[in-house]
């Protein structure tokens, strides 16, 4: 689509140049002069500016939509992970509470600690998903579907239609000028030429006003797109960083608790083994 749009834009510029050449040829020093041609330098710059703004805001809209879709997919997948992790947490807690092992409770305590830590991690994951939904997806979706962007695009499209109408009217003026030269003194041709020139003048005046309004609206939307998207990306980074930092703290605390229990278990095992050896030696004596 982008290649087609670029080709169409190039074709319009070629047509505009051809029209300008025709107008100069038929207009001489009259209406077809460089100051009155529809594709004068100022108008051409306005047109090119609007085209760039249109392409930029369209790309910005598509990028915002991609982010929303990505975040929504992440939330769906993350919600399933929360569900699975919560079930694992509950299973570990249940084993820790109901354990009937006769050789000690080290595994039970480790299961309880892991279950508690896993529940905390899933809570943090849920908070992350909620933050991504409310702070990232919703604001971007609102802008993609919002009125300012559509209103600005409609203004640009109205300007483009008026520009095409003005180009067609400029050709009509050149034809009227040619007919007037061929039939000098024809009052009817003179009146038609004056009417065509007046219509072209009105079109150019209205087009200039509409072009400025459209450019201002599109520029405002572009700035808002850039600012909002950047802010939401930063919010995403900050939310994920806070989540991973919190999860790291939970895991470090869990590791400490588990290793303390394991160390105590082995220590007691060694002590028990030593006591057993001493008892056997006593009986042997």
Tab-separated table of C-alpha atoms in Angstrom:
chain	number	residue	atom	x	y	z
A	1	UNK	CA	0.000	0.000	0.000
A	2	UNK	CA	2.838	2.379	0.824
A	3	UNK	CA	4.471	1.758	-2.570
A	4	UNK	CA	1.147	2.422	-4.315
A	5	UNK	CA	0.673	5.660	-2.353
A	6	UNK	CA	4.177	6.863	-3.223
A	7	UNK	CA	3.584	6.036	-6.893
A	8	UNK	CA	0.262	7.907	-6.829
A	9	UNK	CA	1.920	10.923	-5.204
A	10	UNK	CA	4.654	10.903	-7.830
A	11	UNK	CA	2.042	10.664	-10.567
A	12	UNK	CA	0.098	13.646	-9.125
A	13	UNK	CA	3.248	15.749	-9.079
A	14	UNK	CA	3.955	14.849	-12.710
A	15	UNK	CA	0.399	15.775	-13.675
A	16	UNK	CA	0.704	19.042	-11.754
A	17	UNK	CA	3.900	19.931	-13.621
A	18	UNK	CA	2.246	19.115	-16.937
A	19	UNK	CA	-0.733	21.279	-16.009
A	20	UNK	CA	1.578	24.124	-15.094
A	21	UNK	CA	3.319	23.833	-18.448
A	22	UNK	CA	-0.036	23.875	-20.265
A	23	UNK	CA	-1.207	26.892	-18.300
A	24	UNK	CA	1.975	28.810	-19.058
A	25	UNK	CA	1.673	27.913	-22.705
A	26	UNK	CA	-1.917	29.127	-23.026
A	27	UNK	CA	-1.874	31.843	-20.393
A	28	UNK	CA	1.243	33.751	-21.378
A	29	UNK	CA	1.536	36.782	-19.109
A	30	UNK	CA	-2.128	36.629	-18.057
A	31	UNK	CA	-3.828	34.334	-15.550
A	32	UNK	CA	-1.562	31.439	-16.416
A	33	UNK	CA	1.482	33.246	-15.016
A	34	UNK	CA	3.514	31.688	-12.225
A	35	UNK	CA	1.792	33.732	-9.504
A	36	UNK	CA	-1.630	32.335	-10.345
A	37	UNK	CA	-0.877	28.704	-11.161
A	38	UNK	CA	-2.565	26.287	-8.742
A	39	UNK	CA	0.703	24.434	-8.183
A	40	UNK	CA	2.739	27.446	-7.094
A	41	UNK	CA	5.619	26.945	-4.665
A	42	UNK	CA	3.731	27.839	-1.476
A	43	UNK	CA	0.808	25.571	-2.314
A	44	UNK	CA	3.101	22.725	-3.324
A	45	UNK	CA	4.961	22.967	-0.010
A	46	UNK	CA	1.648	22.930	1.859
A	47	UNK	CA	0.568	19.864	-0.079
A	48	UNK	CA	3.841	18.028	0.579
A	49	UNK	CA	3.719	18.941	4.264
A	50	UNK	CA	0.219	17.516	4.585
A	51	UNK	CA	1.246	14.329	2.784
A	52	UNK	CA	4.143	13.817	5.191
A	53	UNK	CA	1.883	14.500	8.181
A	54	UNK	CA	-0.728	12.097	6.844
A	55	UNK	CA	1.868	9.336	6.393
A	56	UNK	CA	3.402	10.038	9.814
A	57	UNK	CA	0.092	9.989	11.698
A	58	UNK	CA	-0.998	6.852	9.865
A	59	UNK	CA	2.234	5.094	10.853
A	60	UNK	CA	1.794	6.359	14.422
A	61	UNK	CA	-1.764	5.016	14.510
A	62	UNK	CA	-0.644	1.601	13.253
A	63	UNK	CA	2.182	1.488	15.819
A	64	UNK	CA	-0.211	2.356	18.643
A	65	UNK	CA	-2.568	-0.352	17.435
A	66	UNK	CA	0.299	-2.875	17.357
A	67	UNK	CA	1.227	-1.996	20.936
A	68	UNK	CA	-2.390	-2.401	22.078
A	69	UNK	CA	-2.664	-5.800	20.404
A	70	UNK	CA	0.661	-6.912	21.857
A	71	UNK	CA	-0.257	-5.794	25.367
A	72	UNK	CA	-3.675	-7.429	25.137
A	73	UNK	CA	-2.051	-10.700	24.023
A	74	UNK	CA	0.454	-10.415	26.870
A	75	UNK	CA	-2.411	-9.901	29.338
A	76	UNK	CA	-4.295	-12.962	28.051
A	77	UNK	CA	-1.194	-15.158	28.289
A	78	UNK	CA	-0.216	-13.675	31.643
A	79	UNK	CA	-3.681	-14.279	33.080
A	80	UNK	CA	-3.340	-17.964	32.193
A	81	UNK	CA	0.066	-18.036	33.891
A	82	UNK	CA	-1.450	-16.458	36.998
A	83	UNK	CA	-4.106	-19.152	37.026
A	84	UNK	CA	-1.535	-21.949	36.718
A	85	UNK	CA	0.806	-20.390	39.284
A	86	UNK	CA	-2.023	-19.886	41.763
A	87	UNK	CA	-2.995	-23.572	41.428
A	88	UNK	CA	0.622	-24.587	42.052
A	89	UNK	CA	0.740	-22.319	45.091
A	90	UNK	CA	-2.396	-23.899	46.514
A	91	UNK	CA	-1.072	-27.424	45.919
A	92	UNK	CA	2.159	-26.600	47.753
A	93	UNK	CA	0.270	-25.037	50.659
A	94	UNK	CA	-2.037	-28.044	50.877
A	95	UNK	CA	0.876	-30.485	50.999
A	96	UNK	CA	2.653	-28.418	53.635
A	97	UNK	CA	-0.402	-28.341	55.863
A	98	UNK	CA	-1.520	-31.924	55.383
A	99	UNK	CA	1.886	-33.637	55.280
A	100	UNK	CA	2.109	-36.832	57.364
A	101	UNK	CA	5.769	-37.634	56.780
A	102	UNK	CA	7.315	-39.283	59.883
A	103	UNK	CA	10.952	-38.379	59.135
A	104	UNK	CA	10.637	-34.621	59.645
A	105	UNK	CA	8.856	-31.539	58.381
A	106	UNK	CA	11.601	-29.907	56.289
A	107	UNK	CA	9.871	-30.590	52.983
A	108	UNK	CA	6.556	-29.426	54.425
A	109	UNK	CA	8.067	-26.122	55.479
A	110	UNK	CA	9.759	-25.698	52.086
A	111	UNK	CA	6.461	-26.405	50.335
A	112	UNK	CA	4.659	-23.875	52.529
A	113	UNK	CA	7.323	-21.242	51.900
A	114	UNK	CA	7.292	-21.872	48.162
A	115	UNK	CA	3.514	-21.804	48.044
A	116	UNK	CA	3.457	-18.478	49.902
A	117	UNK	CA	6.159	-17.007	47.623
A	118	UNK	CA	4.427	-18.268	44.502
A	119	UNK	CA	1.166	-16.654	45.625
A	120	UNK	CA	2.994	-13.353	46.134
A	121	UNK	CA	4.608	-13.625	42.694
A	122	UNK	CA	1.268	-14.277	41.019
A	123	UNK	CA	-0.216	-11.308	42.865
A	124	UNK	CA	2.597	-9.136	41.521
A	125	UNK	CA	2.029	-10.542	38.031
A	126	UNK	CA	-1.667	-9.683	38.305
A	127	UNK	CA	-0.777	-6.130	39.337
A	128	UNK	CA	1.539	-5.853	36.320
A	129	UNK	CA	-1.154	-7.048	33.932
A	130	UNK	CA	-3.650	-4.608	35.418
A	131	UNK	CA	-1.175	-1.721	35.087
A	132	UNK	CA	-0.430	-2.606	31.450
A	133	UNK	CA	-4.129	-2.680	30.699
A	134	UNK	CA	-5.067	0.609	32.372
A	135	UNK	CA	-1.878	2.608	31.837
A	136	UNK	CA	-0.828	1.412	28.379
A	137	UNK	CA	-3.524	-0.339	26.345
A	138	UNK	CA	-6.522	1.830	27.267
A	139	UNK	CA	-4.936	5.276	26.596
A	140	UNK	CA	-3.479	4.139	23.276
A	141	UNK	CA	-6.734	2.493	22.201
A	142	UNK	CA	-8.609	5.673	23.076
A	143	UNK	CA	-6.338	7.738	20.835
A	144	UNK	CA	-6.499	5.267	17.955
A	145	UNK	CA	-10.293	5.415	18.084
A	146	UNK	CA	-10.467	9.073	19.134
A	147	UNK	CA	-12.042	12.003	17.339
A	148	UNK	CA	-8.957	14.298	16.985
A	149	UNK	CA	-7.164	11.919	14.637
A	150	UNK	CA	-10.235	11.237	12.508
A	151	UNK	CA	-11.176	14.924	12.384
A	152	UNK	CA	-7.668	15.885	11.268
A	153	UNK	CA	-7.647	13.181	8.602
A	154	UNK	CA	-11.045	14.349	7.326
A	155	UNK	CA	-9.718	17.898	7.033
A	156	UNK	CA	-6.727	16.631	5.053
A	157	UNK	CA	-9.001	14.606	2.774
A	158	UNK	CA	-11.289	17.626	2.226
A	159	UNK	CA	-8.217	19.690	1.342
A	160	UNK	CA	-7.079	17.047	-1.144
A	161	UNK	CA	-10.493	16.971	-2.834
A	162	UNK	CA	-10.572	20.767	-3.028
A	163	UNK	CA	-7.050	20.778	-4.452
A	164	UNK	CA	-8.083	18.371	-7.199
A	165	UNK	CA	-11.117	20.529	-7.937
A	166	UNK	CA	-8.902	23.627	-8.134
A	167	UNK	CA	-6.515	21.852	-10.505
A	168	UNK	CA	-9.419	20.904	-12.745
A	169	UNK	CA	-10.703	24.492	-12.601
A	170	UNK	CA	-7.257	25.841	-13.548
A	171	UNK	CA	-7.358	23.695	-16.674
A	172	UNK	CA	-10.840	25.009	-17.404
A	173	UNK	CA	-9.529	28.581	-17.119
A	174	UNK	CA	-6.718	27.836	-19.558
A	175	UNK	CA	-9.208	26.422	-22.055
A	176	UNK	CA	-11.411	29.524	-21.707
A	177	UNK	CA	-8.381	31.738	-22.291
A	178	UNK	CA	-7.527	29.806	-25.451
A	179	UNK	CA	-11.089	30.125	-26.768
A	180	UNK	CA	-11.075	33.840	-26.039
A	181	UNK	CA	-7.938	34.311	-28.128
A	182	UNK	CA	-9.432	32.340	-30.970
A	183	UNK	CA	-12.639	34.409	-30.936
A	184	UNK	CA	-11.550	37.878	-29.894
A	185	UNK	CA	-14.348	40.180	-28.861
A	186	UNK	CA	-16.831	37.410	-28.072
A	187	UNK	CA	-18.714	38.710	-25.016
A	188	UNK	CA	-20.012	35.276	-24.047
A	189	UNK	CA	-16.488	33.840	-23.915
A	190	UNK	CA	-15.356	36.803	-21.853
A	191	UNK	CA	-18.142	36.301	-19.298
A	192	UNK	CA	-17.433	32.565	-19.056
A	193	UNK	CA	-13.714	33.221	-18.596
A	194	UNK	CA	-14.360	35.760	-15.859
A	195	UNK	CA	-16.715	33.324	-14.099
A	196	UNK	CA	-14.145	30.518	-14.353
A	197	UNK	CA	-11.395	32.793	-13.019
A	198	UNK	CA	-13.599	33.921	-10.131
A	199	UNK	CA	-14.389	30.323	-9.239
A	200	UNK	CA	-10.703	29.410	-9.366
A	201	UNK	CA	-9.836	32.376	-7.175
A	202	UNK	CA	-12.418	31.283	-4.585
A	203	UNK	CA	-11.178	27.704	-4.702
A	204	UNK	CA	-7.568	28.765	-4.197
A	205	UNK	CA	-8.522	31.056	-1.319
A	206	UNK	CA	-10.601	28.393	0.416
A	207	UNK	CA	-7.961	25.773	-0.279
A	208	UNK	CA	-5.260	27.886	1.349
A	209	UNK	CA	-7.391	28.360	4.474
A	210	UNK	CA	-8.381	24.686	4.646
A	211	UNK	CA	-4.785	23.596	4.034
A	212	UNK	CA	-3.555	25.616	7.003
A	213	UNK	CA	-6.316	24.247	9.220
A	214	UNK	CA	-5.619	20.675	8.139
A	215	UNK	CA	-1.853	21.069	8.606
A	216	UNK	CA	-2.317	22.549	12.076
A	217	UNK	CA	-4.717	19.765	13.090
A	218	UNK	CA	-2.485	17.015	11.696
A	219	UNK	CA	0.625	18.503	13.322
A	220	UNK	CA	-1.169	18.639	16.684
A	221	UNK	CA	-2.251	15.014	16.342
A	222	UNK	CA	1.253	13.949	15.318
A	223	UNK	CA	2.766	15.665	18.379
A	224	UNK	CA	0.166	14.075	20.654
A	225	UNK	CA	0.778	10.651	19.105
A	226	UNK	CA	4.525	10.901	19.613
A	227	UNK	CA	4.197	12.185	23.178
A	228	UNK	CA	1.530	9.710	24.327
A	229	UNK	CA	3.167	6.666	22.723
A	230	UNK	CA	6.531	7.506	24.254
A	231	UNK	CA	4.941	8.006	27.671
A	232	UNK	CA	3.130	4.645	27.449
A	233	UNK	CA	6.339	2.851	26.421
A	234	UNK	CA	8.115	4.381	29.408
A	235	UNK	CA	5.206	3.321	31.640
A	236	UNK	CA	5.562	-0.226	30.269
A	237	UNK	CA	9.265	-0.310	31.074
A	238	UNK	CA	8.727	1.061	34.581
A	239	UNK	CA	5.906	-1.380	35.332
A	240	UNK	CA	7.925	-4.380	34.165
A	241	UNK	CA	11.033	-3.220	36.017
A	242	UNK	CA	9.074	-2.810	39.269
A	243	UNK	CA	7.510	-6.253	38.769
A	244	UNK	CA	10.824	-8.022	38.203
A	245	UNK	CA	12.472	-6.229	41.122
A	246	UNK	CA	9.660	-7.293	43.438
A	247	UNK	CA	9.766	-10.881	42.165
A	248	UNK	CA	13.536	-10.954	42.697
A	249	UNK	CA	13.074	-9.838	46.309
A	250	UNK	CA	10.467	-12.558	46.875
A	251	UNK	CA	12.711	-15.258	45.380
A	252	UNK	CA	15.757	-14.113	47.349
A	253	UNK	CA	13.764	-14.277	50.576
A	254	UNK	CA	12.424	-17.723	49.614
A	255	UNK	CA	15.913	-18.966	48.827
A	256	UNK	CA	17.150	-17.823	52.236
A	257	UNK	CA	14.254	-19.531	54.027
A	258	UNK	CA	14.639	-22.786	52.100
A	259	UNK	CA	18.396	-22.955	52.623
A	260	UNK	CA	18.001	-22.246	56.340
A	261	UNK	CA	15.581	-25.145	56.606
A	262	UNK	CA	17.820	-27.422	54.540
A	263	UNK	CA	20.904	-26.482	56.558
A	264	UNK	CA	19.041	-27.139	59.804
A	265	UNK	CA	17.821	-30.467	58.428
A	266	UNK	CA	21.310	-31.646	57.535
A	267	UNK	CA	22.720	-30.403	60.819
A	268	UNK	CA	20.152	-32.349	62.792
A	269	UNK	CA	20.778	-35.374	60.588
A	270	UNK	CA	24.483	-35.185	61.296
A	271	UNK	CA	23.894	-34.757	65.015
A	272	UNK	CA	21.488	-37.663	65.001
A	273	UNK	CA	23.972	-39.782	63.081
A	274	UNK	CA	26.726	-38.888	65.545
A	275	UNK	CA	24.539	-39.780	68.487
A	276	UNK	CA	23.702	-43.117	66.906
A	277	UNK	CA	27.388	-43.899	66.375
A	278	UNK	CA	28.153	-43.083	70.013
A	279	UNK	CA	25.292	-45.305	71.158
A	280	UNK	CA	26.518	-48.215	69.043
A	281	UNK	CA	30.035	-47.798	70.392
A	282	UNK	CA	28.747	-47.802	73.948
A	283	UNK	CA	26.901	-51.089	73.365
A	284	UNK	CA	29.996	-52.564	71.764
A	285	UNK	CA	32.026	-51.732	74.842
